[in-house]
């Protein structure tokens, strides 16, 4: 989305970026003040992909409706994690991506409120009512539908509460053991399965590798910017110092994860952080390093 | 492609359309004469989707190279039907679509010659070297690769010759029995699996339905314009009268088709045409209609 906005700006379209607070939340008052007579579209993520922080979409939707401005939300990270009700949000457009909830990769869906005028991105046949030319990805579409059905059932069965419990136990245990660490987005509503934790004095990338070698898959930032050396723009926008942003790790729980997986992570992460910190020149430990003689 | 060109024209880009002869072939001389100093791109189908007619791409590629103009070919209908060698064609860009050769629907490939500068159609992550943002359709991509491998093997095993034999038998038998009928694109090189036959005095759509009811799937024109009431733009561009274009049916053979399928079609099609003509006020039969008393 950030890249898309940059591209719009290059095309001469004025783009206003809203700030977020220290928890990663957009202030609806800021949005109201930012609307101008020529504002065409507001687009705000439902849940952030790095922190899981959930934006106050219903309030935002109301402001957009009052301002008669189209409202799009990227709900890719929210779909299957929390119930999504487009009527409550009041959005005109909402996008989701299948691979985030066990549908095949490479398929997504765009909710379009009746009467919303869309210009296609490309042209050809009149498939999908001339909105998206090209033979449809039928297996993907069917897979997305089935995955959405299963996700809705799981949400209704309160599987989300189980995920919250696992996530909170993981988070609390790690923070209980590890000093100079904390949750990015703490205090904001978050999707049940994500926690983004900073461990000061380490390089997040080094921790990712250390944990991967032991069999635990975590990430720094978003997969779409993997290989990037810049600190996460999400965390820096929240006011995080670059070194803290680089010392942050995202843990995501999926429906296959068990209490044993969480136990494994609780055992592994604080010890790995400790080891990396021992190697860190920045980390002034009080006790001297214990070399074997 | 025609719609894409219309869209370009709407955007103020000058588009020149080349004519085809009665067989559906582009004259490379016409292309050479049509090139201007500001021509950016030439795009010519490899094989036509309605008639199977194969364009002289190598000659066209040579002209484009001499004129220093980008050359794209839509090879969707050619892939798996005839060997495609981009070096022989001399194209900069060539597109294929998976579902035409038993890969999953909704996936295609674009060959891009090294050094060809492409502007993405949409923006976001830096997937596929920033050419196409978005999580890749991995099952589709793997399926396309496997299908291409199998198609190349089949072409090497001269399965295409078997298809030509079946198609020619179908064509010759139908034309041997049915008067006022002929092949659209006759005399031009064609892909092995397609024949497009006109049956004067009937409505193609009526024949499609009659054959469908008996278990034979054929089509008028292209699937992407199904439901259209206009006669095929492909056939009218070849000089076909609108009524003859509307009286045309496309038969496509796939690798699952057998000699028995062809026998079935040979038995069915002339009889169905005959029955429809008996109902046609346009068809002045010499013998009077035989009503049972």
PDB file of N, CA, C and O in Angstrom, chain B residues 157-198:
ATOM      1  N   UNK B 157       7.056 -35.930 -29.180  1.00  0.00           N
ATOM      2  CA  UNK B 157       6.593 -37.278 -29.540  1.00  0.00           C
ATOM      3  C   UNK B 157       5.637 -37.264 -30.726  1.00  0.00           C
ATOM      4  O   UNK B 157       4.950 -38.247 -30.983  1.00  0.00           O
ATOM      5  N   UNK B 158       5.524 -36.118 -31.389  1.00  0.00           N
ATOM      6  CA  UNK B 158       4.691 -35.953 -32.586  1.00  0.00           C
ATOM      7  C   UNK B 158       3.219 -36.275 -32.344  1.00  0.00           C
ATOM      8  O   UNK B 158       2.518 -36.715 -33.232  1.00  0.00           O
ATOM      9  N   UNK B 159       2.749 -36.033 -31.094  1.00  0.00           N
ATOM     10  CA  UNK B 159       1.314 -36.154 -30.832  1.00  0.00           C
ATOM     11  C   UNK B 159       0.537 -35.178 -31.709  1.00  0.00           C
ATOM     12  O   UNK B 159      -0.629 -35.396 -32.028  1.00  0.00           O
ATOM     13  N   UNK B 160       1.221 -34.073 -32.090  1.00  0.00           N
ATOM     14  CA  UNK B 160       0.556 -33.063 -32.910  1.00  0.00           C
ATOM     15  C   UNK B 160       0.113 -33.656 -34.244  1.00  0.00           C
ATOM     16  O   UNK B 160      -0.942 -33.314 -34.762  1.00  0.00           O
ATOM     17  N   UNK B 161       0.936 -34.569 -34.788  1.00  0.00           N
ATOM     18  CA  UNK B 161       0.573 -35.186 -36.069  1.00  0.00           C
ATOM     19  C   UNK B 161      -0.712 -35.994 -35.929  1.00  0.00           C
ATOM     20  O   UNK B 161      -1.562 -35.986 -36.813  1.00  0.00           O
ATOM     21  N   UNK B 162      -0.855 -36.667 -34.789  1.00  0.00           N
ATOM     22  CA  UNK B 162      -2.076 -37.435 -34.555  1.00  0.00           C
ATOM     23  C   UNK B 162      -3.270 -36.497 -34.524  1.00  0.00           C
ATOM     24  O   UNK B 162      -4.331 -36.809 -35.062  1.00  0.00           O
ATOM     25  N   UNK B 163      -3.077 -35.336 -33.867  1.00  0.00           N
ATOM     26  CA  UNK B 163      -4.179 -34.383 -33.772  1.00  0.00           C
ATOM     27  C   UNK B 163      -4.540 -33.851 -35.152  1.00  0.00           C
ATOM     28  O   UNK B 163      -5.718 -33.725 -35.493  1.00  0.00           O
ATOM     29  N   UNK B 164      -3.530 -33.541 -35.946  1.00  0.00           N
ATOM     30  CA  UNK B 164      -3.796 -33.062 -37.314  1.00  0.00           C
ATOM     31  C   UNK B 164      -4.606 -34.097 -38.077  1.00  0.00           C
ATOM     32  O   UNK B 164      -5.583 -33.749 -38.759  1.00  0.00           O
ATOM     33  N   UNK B 165      -4.235 -35.364 -37.947  1.00  0.00           N
ATOM     34  CA  UNK B 165      -4.937 -36.421 -38.676  1.00  0.00           C
ATOM     35  C   UNK B 165      -6.403 -36.481 -38.255  1.00  0.00           C
ATOM     36  O   UNK B 165      -7.307 -36.568 -39.101  1.00  0.00           O
ATOM     37  N   UNK B 166      -6.641 -36.390 -36.950  1.00  0.00           N
ATOM     38  CA  UNK B 166      -8.025 -36.422 -36.450  1.00  0.00           C
ATOM     39  C   UNK B 166      -8.790 -35.207 -36.968  1.00  0.00           C
ATOM     40  O   UNK B 166      -9.925 -35.319 -37.436  1.00  0.00           O
ATOM     41  N   UNK B 167      -8.157 -34.038 -36.834  1.00  0.00           N
ATOM     42  CA  UNK B 167      -8.833 -32.787 -37.230  1.00  0.00           C
ATOM     43  C   UNK B 167      -9.153 -32.818 -38.728  1.00  0.00           C
ATOM     44  O   UNK B 167     -10.264 -32.482 -39.144  1.00  0.00           O
ATOM     45  N   UNK B 168      -8.183 -33.270 -39.534  1.00  0.00           N
ATOM     46  CA  UNK B 168      -8.401 -33.274 -40.977  1.00  0.00           C
ATOM     47  C   UNK B 168      -9.498 -34.264 -41.361  1.00  0.00           C
ATOM     48  O   UNK B 168     -10.300 -33.995 -42.256  1.00  0.00           O
ATOM     49  N   UNK B 169      -9.535 -35.379 -40.658  1.00  0.00           N
ATOM     50  CA  UNK B 169     -10.585 -36.362 -40.955  1.00  0.00           C
ATOM     51  C   UNK B 169     -11.957 -35.764 -40.631  1.00  0.00           C
ATOM     52  O   UNK B 169     -12.906 -35.870 -41.418  1.00  0.00           O
ATOM     53  N   UNK B 170     -12.039 -35.102 -39.476  1.00  0.00           N
ATOM     54  CA  UNK B 170     -13.285 -34.452 -39.062  1.00  0.00           C
ATOM     55  C   UNK B 170     -13.728 -33.443 -40.121  1.00  0.00           C
ATOM     56  O   UNK B 170     -14.875 -33.453 -40.595  1.00  0.00           O
ATOM     57  N   UNK B 171     -12.787 -32.596 -40.496  1.00  0.00           N
ATOM     58  CA  UNK B 171     -13.052 -31.508 -41.430  1.00  0.00           C
ATOM     59  C   UNK B 171     -13.489 -32.057 -42.796  1.00  0.00           C
ATOM     60  O   UNK B 171     -14.527 -31.655 -43.335  1.00  0.00           O
ATOM     61  N   UNK B 172     -12.710 -32.989 -43.297  1.00  0.00           N
ATOM     62  CA  UNK B 172     -12.991 -33.517 -44.641  1.00  0.00           C
ATOM     63  C   UNK B 172     -14.312 -34.277 -44.682  1.00  0.00           C
ATOM     64  O   UNK B 172     -15.073 -34.178 -45.646  1.00  0.00           O
ATOM     65  N   UNK B 173     -14.580 -35.026 -43.624  1.00  0.00           N
ATOM     66  CA  UNK B 173     -15.827 -35.805 -43.595  1.00  0.00           C
ATOM     67  C   UNK B 173     -17.020 -34.866 -43.551  1.00  0.00           C
ATOM     68  O   UNK B 173     -17.990 -35.039 -44.307  1.00  0.00           O
ATOM     69  N   UNK B 174     -16.965 -33.853 -42.707  1.00  0.00           N
ATOM     70  CA  UNK B 174     -18.097 -32.925 -42.595  1.00  0.00           C
ATOM     71  C   UNK B 174     -18.307 -32.187 -43.919  1.00  0.00           C
ATOM     72  O   UNK B 174     -19.427 -32.085 -44.419  1.00  0.00           O
ATOM     73  N   UNK B 175     -17.201 -31.707 -44.498  1.00  0.00           N
ATOM     74  CA  UNK B 175     -17.328 -30.943 -45.745  1.00  0.00           C
ATOM     75  C   UNK B 175     -17.712 -31.849 -46.918  1.00  0.00           C
ATOM     76  O   UNK B 175     -18.352 -31.398 -47.872  1.00  0.00           O
ATOM     77  N   UNK B 176     -17.335 -33.130 -46.834  1.00  0.00           N
ATOM     78  CA  UNK B 176     -17.698 -34.085 -47.879  1.00  0.00           C
ATOM     79  C   UNK B 176     -19.194 -34.341 -47.914  1.00  0.00           C
ATOM     80  O   UNK B 176     -19.782 -34.579 -48.973  1.00  0.00           O
ATOM     81  N   UNK B 177     -19.824 -34.280 -46.739  1.00  0.00           N
ATOM     82  CA  UNK B 177     -21.255 -34.581 -46.648  1.00  0.00           C
ATOM     83  C   UNK B 177     -22.099 -33.314 -46.804  1.00  0.00           C
ATOM     84  O   UNK B 177     -23.171 -33.342 -47.391  1.00  0.00           O
ATOM     85  N   UNK B 178     -21.575 -32.189 -46.267  1.00  0.00           N
ATOM     86  CA  UNK B 178     -22.407 -30.994 -46.145  1.00  0.00           C
ATOM     87  C   UNK B 178     -22.128 -30.001 -47.265  1.00  0.00           C
ATOM     88  O   UNK B 178     -20.978 -29.585 -47.456  1.00  0.00           O
ATOM     89  N   UNK B 179     -23.149 -29.577 -47.961  1.00  0.00           N
ATOM     90  CA  UNK B 179     -22.961 -28.553 -48.990  1.00  0.00           C
ATOM     91  C   UNK B 179     -22.976 -27.168 -48.346  1.00  0.00           C
ATOM     92  O   UNK B 179     -23.352 -27.021 -47.181  1.00  0.00           O
ATOM     93  N   UNK B 180     -22.574 -26.170 -49.094  1.00  0.00           N
ATOM     94  CA  UNK B 180     -22.561 -24.771 -48.640  1.00  0.00           C
ATOM     95  C   UNK B 180     -21.862 -24.631 -47.286  1.00  0.00           C
ATOM     96  O   UNK B 180     -22.379 -23.993 -46.365  1.00  0.00           O
ATOM     97  N   UNK B 181     -20.740 -25.276 -47.187  1.00  0.00           N
ATOM     98  CA  UNK B 181     -19.940 -25.199 -45.956  1.00  0.00           C
ATOM     99  C   UNK B 181     -18.473 -25.099 -46.342  1.00  0.00           C
ATOM    100  O   UNK B 181     -18.097 -25.498 -47.454  1.00  0.00           O
ATOM    101  N   UNK B 182     -17.653 -24.571 -45.481  1.00  0.00           N
ATOM    102  CA  UNK B 182     -16.226 -24.461 -45.776  1.00  0.00           C
ATOM    103  C   UNK B 182     -15.445 -24.061 -44.543  1.00  0.00           C
ATOM    104  O   UNK B 182     -16.017 -23.679 -43.516  1.00  0.00           O
ATOM    105  N   UNK B 183     -14.134 -24.150 -44.675  1.00  0.00           N
ATOM    106  CA  UNK B 183     -13.259 -23.858 -43.542  1.00  0.00           C
ATOM    107  C   UNK B 183     -12.842 -22.387 -43.580  1.00  0.00           C
ATOM    108  O   UNK B 183     -12.348 -21.902 -44.600  1.00  0.00           O
ATOM    109  N   UNK B 184     -13.068 -21.666 -42.483  1.00  0.00           N
ATOM    110  CA  UNK B 184     -12.554 -20.312 -42.339  1.00  0.00           C
ATOM    111  C   UNK B 184     -11.056 -20.400 -42.056  1.00  0.00           C
ATOM    112  O   UNK B 184     -10.652 -21.022 -41.068  1.00  0.00           O
ATOM    113  N   UNK B 185     -10.272 -19.786 -42.913  1.00  0.00           N
ATOM    114  CA  UNK B 185      -8.818 -19.867 -42.747  1.00  0.00           C
ATOM    115  C   UNK B 185      -8.195 -20.951 -43.606  1.00  0.00           C
ATOM    116  O   UNK B 185      -7.004 -21.243 -43.469  1.00  0.00           O
ATOM    117  N   UNK B 186      -8.999 -21.546 -44.491  1.00  0.00           N
ATOM    118  CA  UNK B 186      -8.464 -22.592 -45.372  1.00  0.00           C
ATOM    119  C   UNK B 186      -7.323 -22.013 -46.196  1.00  0.00           C
ATOM    120  O   UNK B 186      -7.387 -20.875 -46.639  1.00  0.00           O
ATOM    121  N   UNK B 187      -6.286 -22.792 -46.372  1.00  0.00           N
ATOM    122  CA  UNK B 187      -5.147 -22.341 -47.176  1.00  0.00           C
ATOM    123  C   UNK B 187      -4.059 -21.678 -46.361  1.00  0.00           C
ATOM    124  O   UNK B 187      -2.963 -21.445 -46.866  1.00  0.00           O
ATOM    125  N   UNK B 188      -4.348 -21.366 -45.104  1.00  0.00           N
ATOM    126  CA  UNK B 188      -3.323 -20.786 -44.230  1.00  0.00           C
ATOM    127  C   UNK B 188      -2.769 -21.876 -43.325  1.00  0.00           C
ATOM    128  O   UNK B 188      -3.451 -22.862 -43.053  1.00  0.00           O
ATOM    129  N   UNK B 189      -1.518 -21.705 -42.856  1.00  0.00           N
ATOM    130  CA  UNK B 189      -1.040 -22.657 -41.849  1.00  0.00           C
ATOM    131  C   UNK B 189      -1.906 -22.531 -40.597  1.00  0.00           C
ATOM    132  O   UNK B 189      -2.270 -21.424 -40.208  1.00  0.00           O
ATOM    133  N   UNK B 190      -2.269 -23.647 -39.992  1.00  0.00           N
ATOM    134  CA  UNK B 190      -3.137 -23.610 -38.816  1.00  0.00           C
ATOM    135  C   UNK B 190      -2.598 -24.513 -37.721  1.00  0.00           C
ATOM    136  O   UNK B 190      -1.899 -25.489 -38.003  1.00  0.00           O
ATOM    137  N   UNK B 191      -2.921 -24.212 -36.472  1.00  0.00           N
ATOM    138  CA  UNK B 191      -2.552 -25.113 -35.382  1.00  0.00           C
ATOM    139  C   UNK B 191      -3.313 -26.418 -35.586  1.00  0.00           C
ATOM    140  O   UNK B 191      -4.391 -26.430 -36.195  1.00  0.00           O
ATOM    141  N   UNK B 192      -2.769 -27.536 -35.070  1.00  0.00           N
ATOM    142  CA  UNK B 192      -3.316 -28.851 -35.414  1.00  0.00           C
ATOM    143  C   UNK B 192      -4.736 -29.113 -34.904  1.00  0.00           C
ATOM    144  O   UNK B 192      -5.436 -29.953 -35.461  1.00  0.00           O
ATOM    145  N   UNK B 193      -5.136 -28.412 -33.847  1.00  0.00           N
ATOM    146  CA  UNK B 193      -6.339 -28.887 -33.149  1.00  0.00           C
ATOM    147  C   UNK B 193      -7.617 -28.128 -33.464  1.00  0.00           C
ATOM    148  O   UNK B 193      -8.662 -28.443 -32.937  1.00  0.00           O
ATOM    149  N   UNK B 194      -7.510 -27.089 -34.311  1.00  0.00           N
ATOM    150  CA  UNK B 194      -8.669 -26.213 -34.501  1.00  0.00           C
ATOM    151  C   UNK B 194      -9.198 -26.273 -35.923  1.00  0.00           C
ATOM    152  O   UNK B 194      -8.415 -26.286 -36.875  1.00  0.00           O
ATOM    153  N   UNK B 195     -10.506 -26.281 -36.053  1.00  0.00           N
ATOM    154  CA  UNK B 195     -11.092 -26.012 -37.354  1.00  0.00           C
ATOM    155  C   UNK B 195     -12.325 -25.152 -37.148  1.00  0.00           C
ATOM    156  O   UNK B 195     -13.085 -25.359 -36.201  1.00  0.00           O
ATOM    157  N   UNK B 196     -12.469 -24.170 -38.001  1.00  0.00           N
ATOM    158  CA  UNK B 196     -13.595 -23.248 -37.898  1.00  0.00           C
ATOM    159  C   UNK B 196     -14.362 -23.369 -39.203  1.00  0.00           C
ATOM    160  O   UNK B 196     -13.839 -23.049 -40.275  1.00  0.00           O
ATOM    161  N   UNK B 197     -15.565 -23.889 -39.113  1.00  0.00           N
ATOM    162  CA  UNK B 197     -16.326 -24.223 -40.327  1.00  0.00           C
ATOM    163  C   UNK B 197     -17.600 -23.382 -40.405  1.00  0.00           C
ATOM    164  O   UNK B 197     -18.297 -23.231 -39.391  1.00  0.00           O
ATOM    165  N   UNK B 198     -17.863 -22.836 -41.579  1.00  0.00           N
ATOM    166  CA  UNK B 198     -19.136 -22.127 -41.758  1.00  0.00           C
ATOM    167  C   UNK B 198     -20.139 -23.057 -42.420  1.00  0.00           C
ATOM    168  O   UNK B 198     -19.771 -23.871 -43.266  1.00  0.00           O
TER     169      UNK B 198
END
